[in-house]
XYZ file of C-alpha atoms in Angstrom:
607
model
C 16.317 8.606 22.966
C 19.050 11.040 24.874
C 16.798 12.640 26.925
C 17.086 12.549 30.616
C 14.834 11.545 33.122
C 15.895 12.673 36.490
C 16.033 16.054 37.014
C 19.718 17.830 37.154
C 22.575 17.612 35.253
C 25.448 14.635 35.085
C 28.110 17.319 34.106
C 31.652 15.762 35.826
C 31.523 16.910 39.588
C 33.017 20.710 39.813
C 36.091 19.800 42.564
C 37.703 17.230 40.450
C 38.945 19.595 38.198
C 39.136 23.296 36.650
C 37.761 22.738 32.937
C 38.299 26.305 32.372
C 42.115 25.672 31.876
C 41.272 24.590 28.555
C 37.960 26.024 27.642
C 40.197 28.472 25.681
C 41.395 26.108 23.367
C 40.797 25.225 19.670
C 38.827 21.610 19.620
C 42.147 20.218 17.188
C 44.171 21.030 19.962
C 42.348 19.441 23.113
C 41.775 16.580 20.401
C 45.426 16.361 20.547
C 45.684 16.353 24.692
C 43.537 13.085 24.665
C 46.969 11.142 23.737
C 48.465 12.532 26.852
C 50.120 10.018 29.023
C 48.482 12.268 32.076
C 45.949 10.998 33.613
C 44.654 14.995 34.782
C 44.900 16.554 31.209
C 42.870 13.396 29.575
C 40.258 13.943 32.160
C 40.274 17.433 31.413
C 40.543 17.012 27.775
C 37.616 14.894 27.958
C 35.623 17.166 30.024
C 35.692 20.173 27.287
C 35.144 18.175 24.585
C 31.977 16.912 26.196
C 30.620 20.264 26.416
C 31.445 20.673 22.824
C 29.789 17.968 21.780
C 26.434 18.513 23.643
C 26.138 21.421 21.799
C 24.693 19.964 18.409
C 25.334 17.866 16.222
C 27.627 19.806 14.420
C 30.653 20.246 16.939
C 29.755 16.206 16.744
C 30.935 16.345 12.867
C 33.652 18.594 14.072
C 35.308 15.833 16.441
C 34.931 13.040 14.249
C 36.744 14.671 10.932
C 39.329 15.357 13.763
C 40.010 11.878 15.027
C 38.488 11.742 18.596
C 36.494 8.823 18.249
C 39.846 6.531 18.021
C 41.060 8.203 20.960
C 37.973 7.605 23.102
C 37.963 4.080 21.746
C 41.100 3.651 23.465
C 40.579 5.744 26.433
C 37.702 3.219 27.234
C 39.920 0.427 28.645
C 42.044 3.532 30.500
C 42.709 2.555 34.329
C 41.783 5.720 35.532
C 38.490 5.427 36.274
C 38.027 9.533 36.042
C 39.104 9.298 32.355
C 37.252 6.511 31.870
C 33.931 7.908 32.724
C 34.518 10.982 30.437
C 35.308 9.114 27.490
C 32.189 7.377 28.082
C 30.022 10.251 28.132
C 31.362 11.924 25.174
C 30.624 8.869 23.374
C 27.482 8.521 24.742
C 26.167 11.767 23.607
C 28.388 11.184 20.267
C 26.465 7.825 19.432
C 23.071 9.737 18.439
C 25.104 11.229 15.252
C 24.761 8.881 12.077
C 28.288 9.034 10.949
C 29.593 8.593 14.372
C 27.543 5.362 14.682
C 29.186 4.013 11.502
C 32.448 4.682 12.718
C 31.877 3.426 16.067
C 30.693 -0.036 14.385
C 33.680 0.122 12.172
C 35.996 0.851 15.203
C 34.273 -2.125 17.446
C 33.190 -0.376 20.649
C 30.229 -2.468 21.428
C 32.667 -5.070 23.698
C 34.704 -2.154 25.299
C 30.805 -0.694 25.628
C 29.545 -4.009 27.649
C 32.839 -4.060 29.733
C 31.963 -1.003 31.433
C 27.916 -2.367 32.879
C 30.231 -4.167 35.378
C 28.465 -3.912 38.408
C 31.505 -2.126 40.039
C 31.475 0.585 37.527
C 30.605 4.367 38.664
C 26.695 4.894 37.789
C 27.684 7.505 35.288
C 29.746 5.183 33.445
C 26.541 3.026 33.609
C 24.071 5.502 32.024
C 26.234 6.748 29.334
C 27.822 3.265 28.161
C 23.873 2.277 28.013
C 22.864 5.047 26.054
C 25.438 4.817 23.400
C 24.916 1.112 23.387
C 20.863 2.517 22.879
C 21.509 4.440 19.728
C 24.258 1.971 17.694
C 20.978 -0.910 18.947
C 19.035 0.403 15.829
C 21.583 -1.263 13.403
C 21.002 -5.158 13.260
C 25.002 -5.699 12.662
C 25.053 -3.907 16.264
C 22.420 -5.999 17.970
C 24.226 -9.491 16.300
C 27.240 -8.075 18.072
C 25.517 -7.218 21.716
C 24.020 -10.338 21.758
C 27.340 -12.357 21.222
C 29.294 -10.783 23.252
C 27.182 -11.183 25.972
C 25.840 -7.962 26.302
C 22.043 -8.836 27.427
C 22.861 -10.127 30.994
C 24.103 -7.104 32.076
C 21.302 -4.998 30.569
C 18.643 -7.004 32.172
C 20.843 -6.556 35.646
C 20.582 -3.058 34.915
C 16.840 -3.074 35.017
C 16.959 -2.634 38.512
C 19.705 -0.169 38.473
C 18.891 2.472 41.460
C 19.107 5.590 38.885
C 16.402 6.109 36.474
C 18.552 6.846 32.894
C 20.139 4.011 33.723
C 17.057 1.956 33.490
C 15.458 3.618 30.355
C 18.570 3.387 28.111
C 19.080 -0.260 29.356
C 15.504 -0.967 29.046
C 15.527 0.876 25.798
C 17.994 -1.221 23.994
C 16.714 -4.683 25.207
C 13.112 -3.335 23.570
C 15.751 -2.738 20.085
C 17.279 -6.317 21.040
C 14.028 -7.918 21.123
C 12.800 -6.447 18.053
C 14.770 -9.521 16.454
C 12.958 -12.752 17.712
C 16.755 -14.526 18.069
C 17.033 -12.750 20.833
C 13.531 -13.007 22.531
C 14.385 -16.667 23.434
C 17.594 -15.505 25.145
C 16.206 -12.724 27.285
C 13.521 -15.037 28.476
C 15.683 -17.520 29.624
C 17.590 -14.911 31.462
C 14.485 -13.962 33.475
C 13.539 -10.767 32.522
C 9.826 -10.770 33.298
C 10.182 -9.847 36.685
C 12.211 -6.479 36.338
C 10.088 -5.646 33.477
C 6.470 -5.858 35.395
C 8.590 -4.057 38.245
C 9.268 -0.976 35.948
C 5.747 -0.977 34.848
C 5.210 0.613 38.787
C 7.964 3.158 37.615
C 6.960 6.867 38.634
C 8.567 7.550 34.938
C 5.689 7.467 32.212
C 8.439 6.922 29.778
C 9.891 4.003 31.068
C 6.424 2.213 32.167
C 5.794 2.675 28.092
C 8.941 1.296 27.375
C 8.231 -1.735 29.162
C 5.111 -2.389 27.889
C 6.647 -1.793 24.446
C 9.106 -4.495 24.849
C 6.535 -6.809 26.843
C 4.156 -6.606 23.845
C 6.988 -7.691 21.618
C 8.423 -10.592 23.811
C 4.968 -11.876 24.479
C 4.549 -13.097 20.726
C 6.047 -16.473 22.087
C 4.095 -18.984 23.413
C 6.905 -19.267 26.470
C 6.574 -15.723 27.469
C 2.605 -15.683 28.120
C 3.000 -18.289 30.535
C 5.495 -16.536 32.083
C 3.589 -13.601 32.147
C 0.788 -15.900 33.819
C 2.919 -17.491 36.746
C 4.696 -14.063 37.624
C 1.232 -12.301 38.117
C 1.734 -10.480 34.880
C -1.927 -10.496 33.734
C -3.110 -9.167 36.981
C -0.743 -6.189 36.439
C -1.867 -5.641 33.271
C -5.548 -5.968 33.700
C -4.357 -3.471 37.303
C -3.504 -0.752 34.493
C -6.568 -0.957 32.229
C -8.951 -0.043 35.786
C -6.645 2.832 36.870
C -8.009 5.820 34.698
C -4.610 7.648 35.665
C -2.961 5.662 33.761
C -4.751 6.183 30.641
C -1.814 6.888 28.587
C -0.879 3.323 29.027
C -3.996 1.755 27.990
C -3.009 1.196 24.399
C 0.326 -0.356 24.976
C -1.177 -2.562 27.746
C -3.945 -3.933 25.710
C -1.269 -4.816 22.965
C 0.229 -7.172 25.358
C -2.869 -8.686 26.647
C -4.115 -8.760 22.796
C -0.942 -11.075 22.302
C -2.357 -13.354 25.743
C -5.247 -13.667 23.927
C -3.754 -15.793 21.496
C -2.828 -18.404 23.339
C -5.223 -20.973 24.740
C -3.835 -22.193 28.220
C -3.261 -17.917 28.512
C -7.304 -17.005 27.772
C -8.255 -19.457 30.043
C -6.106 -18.207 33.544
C -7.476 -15.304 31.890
C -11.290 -15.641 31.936
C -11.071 -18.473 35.103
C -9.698 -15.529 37.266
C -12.506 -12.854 36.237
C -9.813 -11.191 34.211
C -11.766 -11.101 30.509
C -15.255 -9.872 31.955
C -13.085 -6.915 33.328
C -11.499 -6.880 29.972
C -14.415 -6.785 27.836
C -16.181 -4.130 30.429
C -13.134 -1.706 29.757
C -13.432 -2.121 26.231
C -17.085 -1.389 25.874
C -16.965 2.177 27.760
C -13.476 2.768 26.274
C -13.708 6.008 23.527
C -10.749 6.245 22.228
C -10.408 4.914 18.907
C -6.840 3.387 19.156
C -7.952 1.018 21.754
C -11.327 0.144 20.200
C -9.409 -0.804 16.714
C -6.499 -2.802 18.349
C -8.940 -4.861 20.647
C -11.076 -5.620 17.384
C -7.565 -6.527 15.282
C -6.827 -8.535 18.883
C -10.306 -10.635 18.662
C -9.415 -11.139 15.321
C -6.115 -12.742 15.384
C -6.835 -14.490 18.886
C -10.168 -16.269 16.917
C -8.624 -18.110 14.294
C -8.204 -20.903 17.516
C -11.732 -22.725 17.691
C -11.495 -22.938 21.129
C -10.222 -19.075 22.086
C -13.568 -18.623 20.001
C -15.908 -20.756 22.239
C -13.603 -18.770 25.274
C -14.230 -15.528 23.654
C -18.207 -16.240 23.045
C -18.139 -16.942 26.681
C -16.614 -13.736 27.652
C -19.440 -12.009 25.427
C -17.328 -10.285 23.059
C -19.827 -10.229 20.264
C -21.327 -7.198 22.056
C -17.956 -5.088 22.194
C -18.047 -5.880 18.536
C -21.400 -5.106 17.116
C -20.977 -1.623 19.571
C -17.991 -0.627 17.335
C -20.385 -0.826 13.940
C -21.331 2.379 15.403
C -18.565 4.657 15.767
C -18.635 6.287 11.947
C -14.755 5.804 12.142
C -13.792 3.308 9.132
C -10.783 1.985 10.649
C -12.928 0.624 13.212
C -15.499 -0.319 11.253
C -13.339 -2.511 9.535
C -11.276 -3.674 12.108
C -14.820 -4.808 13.888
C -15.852 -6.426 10.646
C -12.973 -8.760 10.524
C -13.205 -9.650 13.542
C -16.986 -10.370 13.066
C -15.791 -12.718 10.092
C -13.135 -14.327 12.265
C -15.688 -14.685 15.310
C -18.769 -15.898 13.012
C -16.727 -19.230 12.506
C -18.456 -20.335 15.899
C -21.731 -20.917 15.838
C -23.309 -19.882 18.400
C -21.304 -16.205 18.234
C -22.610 -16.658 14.286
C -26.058 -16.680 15.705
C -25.415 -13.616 18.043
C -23.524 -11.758 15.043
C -26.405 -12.480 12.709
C -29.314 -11.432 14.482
C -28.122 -8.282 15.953
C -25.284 -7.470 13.928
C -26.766 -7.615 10.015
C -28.762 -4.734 9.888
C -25.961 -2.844 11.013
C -23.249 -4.292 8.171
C -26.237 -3.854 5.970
C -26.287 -0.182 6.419
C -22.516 0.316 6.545
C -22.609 -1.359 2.675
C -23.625 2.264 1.406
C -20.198 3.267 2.863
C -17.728 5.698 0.233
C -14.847 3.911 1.505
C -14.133 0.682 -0.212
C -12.235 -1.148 2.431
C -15.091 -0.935 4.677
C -17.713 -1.872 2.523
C -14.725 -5.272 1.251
C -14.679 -5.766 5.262
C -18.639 -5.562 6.089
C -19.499 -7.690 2.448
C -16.878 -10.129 3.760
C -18.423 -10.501 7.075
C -21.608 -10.860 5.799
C -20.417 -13.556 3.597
C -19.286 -15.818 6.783
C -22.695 -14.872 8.679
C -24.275 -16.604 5.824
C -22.868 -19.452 4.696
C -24.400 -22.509 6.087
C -26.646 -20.011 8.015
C -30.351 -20.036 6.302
C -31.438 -18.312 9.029
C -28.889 -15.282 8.873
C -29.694 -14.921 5.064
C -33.025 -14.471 6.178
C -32.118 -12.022 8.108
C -30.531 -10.525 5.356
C -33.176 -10.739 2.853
C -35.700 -8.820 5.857
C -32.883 -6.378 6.302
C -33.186 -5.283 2.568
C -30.166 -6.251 1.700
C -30.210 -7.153 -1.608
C -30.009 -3.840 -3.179
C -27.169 -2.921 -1.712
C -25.399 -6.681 -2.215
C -26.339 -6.104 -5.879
C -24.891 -2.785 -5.751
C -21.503 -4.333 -4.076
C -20.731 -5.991 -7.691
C -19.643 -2.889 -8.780
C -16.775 -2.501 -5.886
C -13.727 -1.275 -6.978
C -12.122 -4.105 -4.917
C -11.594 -7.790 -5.935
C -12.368 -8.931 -2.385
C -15.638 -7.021 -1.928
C -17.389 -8.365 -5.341
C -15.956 -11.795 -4.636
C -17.716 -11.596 -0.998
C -20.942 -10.032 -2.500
C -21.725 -12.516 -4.671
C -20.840 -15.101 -2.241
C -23.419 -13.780 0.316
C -26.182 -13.749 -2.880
C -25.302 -17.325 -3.620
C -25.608 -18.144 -0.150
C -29.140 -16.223 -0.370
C -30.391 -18.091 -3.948
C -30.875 -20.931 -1.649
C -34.022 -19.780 -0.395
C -36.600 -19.399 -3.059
C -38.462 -15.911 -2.018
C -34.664 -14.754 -1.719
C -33.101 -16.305 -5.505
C -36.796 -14.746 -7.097
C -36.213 -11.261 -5.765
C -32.225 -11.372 -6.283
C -33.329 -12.161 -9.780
C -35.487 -9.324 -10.140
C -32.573 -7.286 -9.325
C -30.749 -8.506 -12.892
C -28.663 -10.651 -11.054
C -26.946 -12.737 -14.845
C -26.446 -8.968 -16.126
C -24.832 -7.749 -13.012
C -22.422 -10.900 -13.143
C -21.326 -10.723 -16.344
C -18.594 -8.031 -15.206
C -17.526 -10.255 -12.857
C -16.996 -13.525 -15.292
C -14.696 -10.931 -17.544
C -12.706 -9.861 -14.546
C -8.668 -11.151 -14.826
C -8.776 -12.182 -10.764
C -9.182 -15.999 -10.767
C -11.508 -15.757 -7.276
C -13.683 -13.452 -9.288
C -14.349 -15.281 -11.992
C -14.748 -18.735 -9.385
C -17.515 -16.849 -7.258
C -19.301 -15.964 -10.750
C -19.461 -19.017 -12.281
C -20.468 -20.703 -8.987
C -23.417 -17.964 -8.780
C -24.565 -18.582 -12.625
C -25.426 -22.211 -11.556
C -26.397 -21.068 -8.663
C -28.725 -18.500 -10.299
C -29.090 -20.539 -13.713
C -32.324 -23.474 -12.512
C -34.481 -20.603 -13.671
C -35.571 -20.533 -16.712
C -35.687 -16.932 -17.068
C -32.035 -16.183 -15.335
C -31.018 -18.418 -18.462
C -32.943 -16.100 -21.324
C -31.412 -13.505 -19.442
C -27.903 -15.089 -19.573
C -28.228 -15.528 -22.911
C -29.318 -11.752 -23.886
C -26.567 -9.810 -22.297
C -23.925 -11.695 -23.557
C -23.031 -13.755 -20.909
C -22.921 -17.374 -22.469
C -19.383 -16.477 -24.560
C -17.245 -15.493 -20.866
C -18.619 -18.622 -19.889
C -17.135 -20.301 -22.919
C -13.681 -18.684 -22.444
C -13.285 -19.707 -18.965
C -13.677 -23.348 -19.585
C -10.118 -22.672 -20.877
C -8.518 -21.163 -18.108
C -5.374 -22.454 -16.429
C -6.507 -22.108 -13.008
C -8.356 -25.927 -11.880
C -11.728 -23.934 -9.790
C -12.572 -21.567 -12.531
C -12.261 -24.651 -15.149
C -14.960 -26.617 -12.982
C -16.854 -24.295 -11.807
C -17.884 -22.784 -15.743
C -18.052 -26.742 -15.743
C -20.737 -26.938 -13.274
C -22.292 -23.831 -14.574
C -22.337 -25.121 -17.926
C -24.395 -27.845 -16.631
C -26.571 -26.177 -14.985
C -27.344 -23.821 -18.163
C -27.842 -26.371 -20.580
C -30.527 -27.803 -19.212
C -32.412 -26.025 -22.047
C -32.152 -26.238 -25.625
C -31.843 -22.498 -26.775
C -29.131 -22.060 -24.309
C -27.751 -25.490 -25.116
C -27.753 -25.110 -29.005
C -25.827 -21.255 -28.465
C -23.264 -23.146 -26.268
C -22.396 -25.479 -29.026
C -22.092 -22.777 -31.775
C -20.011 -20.801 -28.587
C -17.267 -23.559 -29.100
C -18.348 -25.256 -25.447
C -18.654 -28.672 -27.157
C -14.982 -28.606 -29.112
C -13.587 -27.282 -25.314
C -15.093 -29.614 -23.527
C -14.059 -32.856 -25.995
C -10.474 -31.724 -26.022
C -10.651 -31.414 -21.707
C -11.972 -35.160 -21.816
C -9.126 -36.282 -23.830
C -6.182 -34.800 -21.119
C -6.310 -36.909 -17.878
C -5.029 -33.987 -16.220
C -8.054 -31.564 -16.743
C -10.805 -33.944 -17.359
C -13.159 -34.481 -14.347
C -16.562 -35.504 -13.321
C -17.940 -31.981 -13.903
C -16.066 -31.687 -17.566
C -18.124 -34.729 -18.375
C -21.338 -33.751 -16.789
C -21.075 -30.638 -18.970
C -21.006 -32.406 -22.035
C -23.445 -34.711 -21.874
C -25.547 -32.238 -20.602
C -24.954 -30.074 -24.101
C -25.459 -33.064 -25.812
C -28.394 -34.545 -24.424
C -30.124 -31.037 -25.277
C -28.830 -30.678 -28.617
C -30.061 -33.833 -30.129
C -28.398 -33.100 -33.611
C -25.273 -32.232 -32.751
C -25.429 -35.382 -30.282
C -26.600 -37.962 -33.200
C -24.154 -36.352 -36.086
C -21.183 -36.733 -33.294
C -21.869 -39.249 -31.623
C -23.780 -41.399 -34.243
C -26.340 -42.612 -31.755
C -28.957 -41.378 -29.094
C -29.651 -43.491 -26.156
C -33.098 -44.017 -25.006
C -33.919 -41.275 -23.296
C -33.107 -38.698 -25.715
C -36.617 -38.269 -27.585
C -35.844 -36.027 -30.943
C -38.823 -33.715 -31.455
C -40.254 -31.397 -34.190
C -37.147 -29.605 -36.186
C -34.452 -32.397 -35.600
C -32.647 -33.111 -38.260
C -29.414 -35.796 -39.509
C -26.975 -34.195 -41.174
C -25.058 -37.622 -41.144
C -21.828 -37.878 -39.088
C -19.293 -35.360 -38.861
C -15.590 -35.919 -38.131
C -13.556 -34.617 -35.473
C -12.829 -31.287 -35.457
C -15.065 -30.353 -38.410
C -17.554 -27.629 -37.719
C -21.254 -28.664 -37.065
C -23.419 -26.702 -39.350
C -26.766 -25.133 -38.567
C -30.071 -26.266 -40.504
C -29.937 -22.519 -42.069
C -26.375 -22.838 -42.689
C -27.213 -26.313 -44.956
C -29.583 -24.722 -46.733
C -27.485 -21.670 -48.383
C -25.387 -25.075 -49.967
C -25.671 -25.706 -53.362
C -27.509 -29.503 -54.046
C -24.917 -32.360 -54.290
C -24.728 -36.246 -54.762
C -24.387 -36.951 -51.073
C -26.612 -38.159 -48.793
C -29.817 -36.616 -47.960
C -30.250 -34.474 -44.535
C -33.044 -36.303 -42.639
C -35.283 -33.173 -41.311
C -38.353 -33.943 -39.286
C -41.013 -31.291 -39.748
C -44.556 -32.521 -38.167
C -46.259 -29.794 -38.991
């Protein structure tokens, strides 16, 4: 900001006046000679203490512990249009001081500031009046007062301002302005498209990037892209991307067409007029990282829409994608992998993704950096859900080694993710035998102790997943795994609670595993969840039936009955009824008791 970008200097024209009458002076004293009711001397005055000013920031300090600010306040609504202009520019070069912002804030300028864009005004006034109004833009208290007092109008007028500072320090306070979405409403409605794709023709780079800066922000709203559409906008834009020269551009410009992309009605003029086949050919030669991670972030924003995705699969964007898997640069790998998630939600692109793009996610699994490997496990996770032929592909790949390998992530997301893609996997027999092979209940059992509530949700879903096999459930049972399971039938959070539910379920389908559930505390849990009408459900009840129908004495001494087909077998035994909340004591456990006068325990031993 400040910096000029004509050529030559804007120093007050040499024949007006002789500033070396008083060059000599102290700065207190020409301070002094801006009260002067004489229209030469305040001109003068001005003059010197310009030069001062400009050079540094100190001599800056200097004038403002000596009071010129409130001076040049005042001399800004002087009728002498001389004056005028030099109080402008010493403010303008002033304003990029931090102390002399506050005190031109405190002191109110910003109305005197928009008084002097007046079309009439001298072009100097112009470009100095806009660049103070530039730096003070920064402060939102600043930009609430420019846009009240009607300051925008005349900033977007001086868009097409025939000098080139002019233009930048207009243009670069409307891209401040617009930084606060208030105002991107208002500078729509005063038309500013036009002058803005006009600048982007500039033969300044700085203000073509300046345009695009404040298009990309503007074109957030709806109401802008199609503006953008019906003044030709997308043409321009899509102009830039094919002129190599213009290379410095390309990242800015493909932030505002990332933003079209968003926007249904947008894509389509888009891809209708040929414009997204040239997109997507620029972005599969394109090198340069920058542009390669911002289209993927684009794809991935713009595909959350079910139809930009059918749009997008269309345009063939899949192969953009699966070509940045192989750039060994992790930003990109994980910018690519989200959108891969984001595009897999359409099927056929989930097809596409799969079969071409899995043995490449596969590989980047193995990566140190954890964000990539969260990013690749998460796209894997939506390439394979509801997709038996992607985990297929999966299982060919060799990817269960590495999934396996994935529990131990340091990140939430990434385990979560894993064992969603080897639940999605279990479904196919071949896959579940060799995933069990791999210790699949041992690897898990980090996962059902972990504090994140997803975590524990994706575990518990995987042990029933996992848990139809006999020897997952020995397994379970060995490593410790059966008492997490227990203590997350109590947790607060509704999924966990019915998922170790469901997974209770599924694991007491035997009666070792059943009968070590019981003496676990599972049973007592599961009563007291049966009782509250808030907690109980159709899983909670499933479970405990389930434990019940494959403990047969625990059923018969609670319940006092067995229905018909619960058929007791060798080593049951009636230890009469217990009452609620008393413990249910093991055949081993009644045997250490000393004999008493109560009933006999029943025991059936056949052999």
């Amino acid at each position: 900001m400040g910096k000029k970008v004509k050529k030559g200097s804007q120093d007050p024209p040499k024949d007006v006046f002789d500033p070396l009458l008083i060059e000599s002076k102290t700065p207190a004293t020409v301070v002094l000679m801006l009260s002067s009711p004489e229209n030469e001397i305040l001109a003068k005055a001005c003059d010197a203490l310009y030069k001062f000013a400009s050079k540094g920031d100190e001599n800056k300090v200097t004038l403002l512990g000596l009071g010129a600010l409130e001076h040049l306040h005042k001399l800004l609504s002087h009728e002498d249009p001389l004056v005028r202009r030099n109080a402008v520019m010493i403010l303008g070069i002033m304003a990029s001081n931090h102390d002399v912002k506050k005190l031109l804030r405190e002191l109110d300028v910003t109305n005197s500031l928009i008084s002097q864009l007046a079309p009439e005004e001298d072009v100097v006034i112009h470009e100095f009046a806009t660049l103070c109004l530039a730096y003070m833009a920064v402060e939102y208290t600043t930009k609430v007062k420019i846009f009240e007092q009607g300051g925008l109008e005349p900033l977007i007028r001086l868009l097409g301002s025939p000098d080139p500072d002019v233009k930048k320090n207009s243009l670069e306070c409307i891209y401040l302005l617009v930084q606060d979405f208030q105002n991107r409403a208002a500078v729509r409605e005063l038309n500013v498209i036009p002058p803005l794709l006009g600048l982007l023709e500039s033969e300044y780079p700085v203000i073509q990037l300046l345009a695009l800066q404040t298009l990309e922000l503007i074109s957030k709203d709806r109401e802008t892209r199609i503006l953008l559409g019906e003044n030709k906008g997308l043409d321009c834009l899509l102009n830039i991307l094919e002129n190599n020269e213009l290379h410095d551009l390309h990242i800015e410009t493909l932030a505002v067409l990332g933003n079209c992309l968003e926007d249904v009605h947008t894509l389509q003029e888009i891809q209708l007029t040929g414009g997204l086949k040239k997109l997507v050919s620029f972005l599969e030669v394109s090198t340069v990282p920058d542009i390669q991670k911002n289209a993927a972030k684009a794809i991935t924003k713009a595909a959350y829409d079910s139809e930009i995705r059918k749009i997008l699969h269309w345009g063939e964007v899949e192969k953009f994608l699966l070509s940045l898997l192989e750039t060994n640069n992790d930003e990109i790998e994980v910018a690519a992998s989200q959108a891969i998630s984001a595009m897999s939600e359409n099927i056929d692109s989930k097809c596409v993704l799969g079969l071409q793009g899995i043995p490449q996610l596969i590989q980047l699994l193995s990566s140190d950096n954890e964000e990539v490997k969260e990013a690749v496990v998460t796209a894997l996770a939506n390439l394979t859900t509801a997709s038996p032929r992607n985990a297929s592909v999966v299982a060919e790949a060799e990817g269960i080694e590495p999934l396996m390998n994935t529990l131990k992530a340091q990140r939430d997301g990434a385990i979560c993710n894993a064992i969603a893609v080897l639940t999605n996997l279990s479904l196919q027999e071949p896959s579940r035998v060799k995933i069990q092979r791999h210790g699949i209940m041992s690897a898990l059992v980090g996962p059902l102790r972990s504090t994140n509530s997803q975590v524990q949700s994706k575990a518990l879903f995987a042990v029933a997943a996992f848990g139809c096999d006999a020897e997952a459930r020995a397994e379970l049972r060995e490593v410790g795994g059966l008492g997490p399971l227990v203590e997350l039938l109590q947790s607060k959070n509704d999924e966990v609670r019915r998922n170790a539910c469901w997974a209770i379920t599924v694991c007491g389908s035997d009666e070792l595993t059943a009968v070590e559930l019981c003496r676990l505390g599972a049973l007592d849990i599961l009563e007291e969840i049966n009782l509250s009408t808030k907690r109980k459900n159709k899983f909670s009840e499933a479970a405990l039936e389930k434990l019940l129908d494959n403990n047969l004495c625990q059923k018969y001494s609670r319940m006092g009955y067995l229905s018909s087909r619960n058929i007791i077998t060798n080593g049951f035994y009636d230890c009469g009824q217990i009452k609620h909340g008393g413990k249910f004591l093991s055949l081993e456990e009644l045997s250490q008791q000393e004999l008493t006068d109560r009933r006999a325990i029943i025991f059936i031993n056949a052999k």
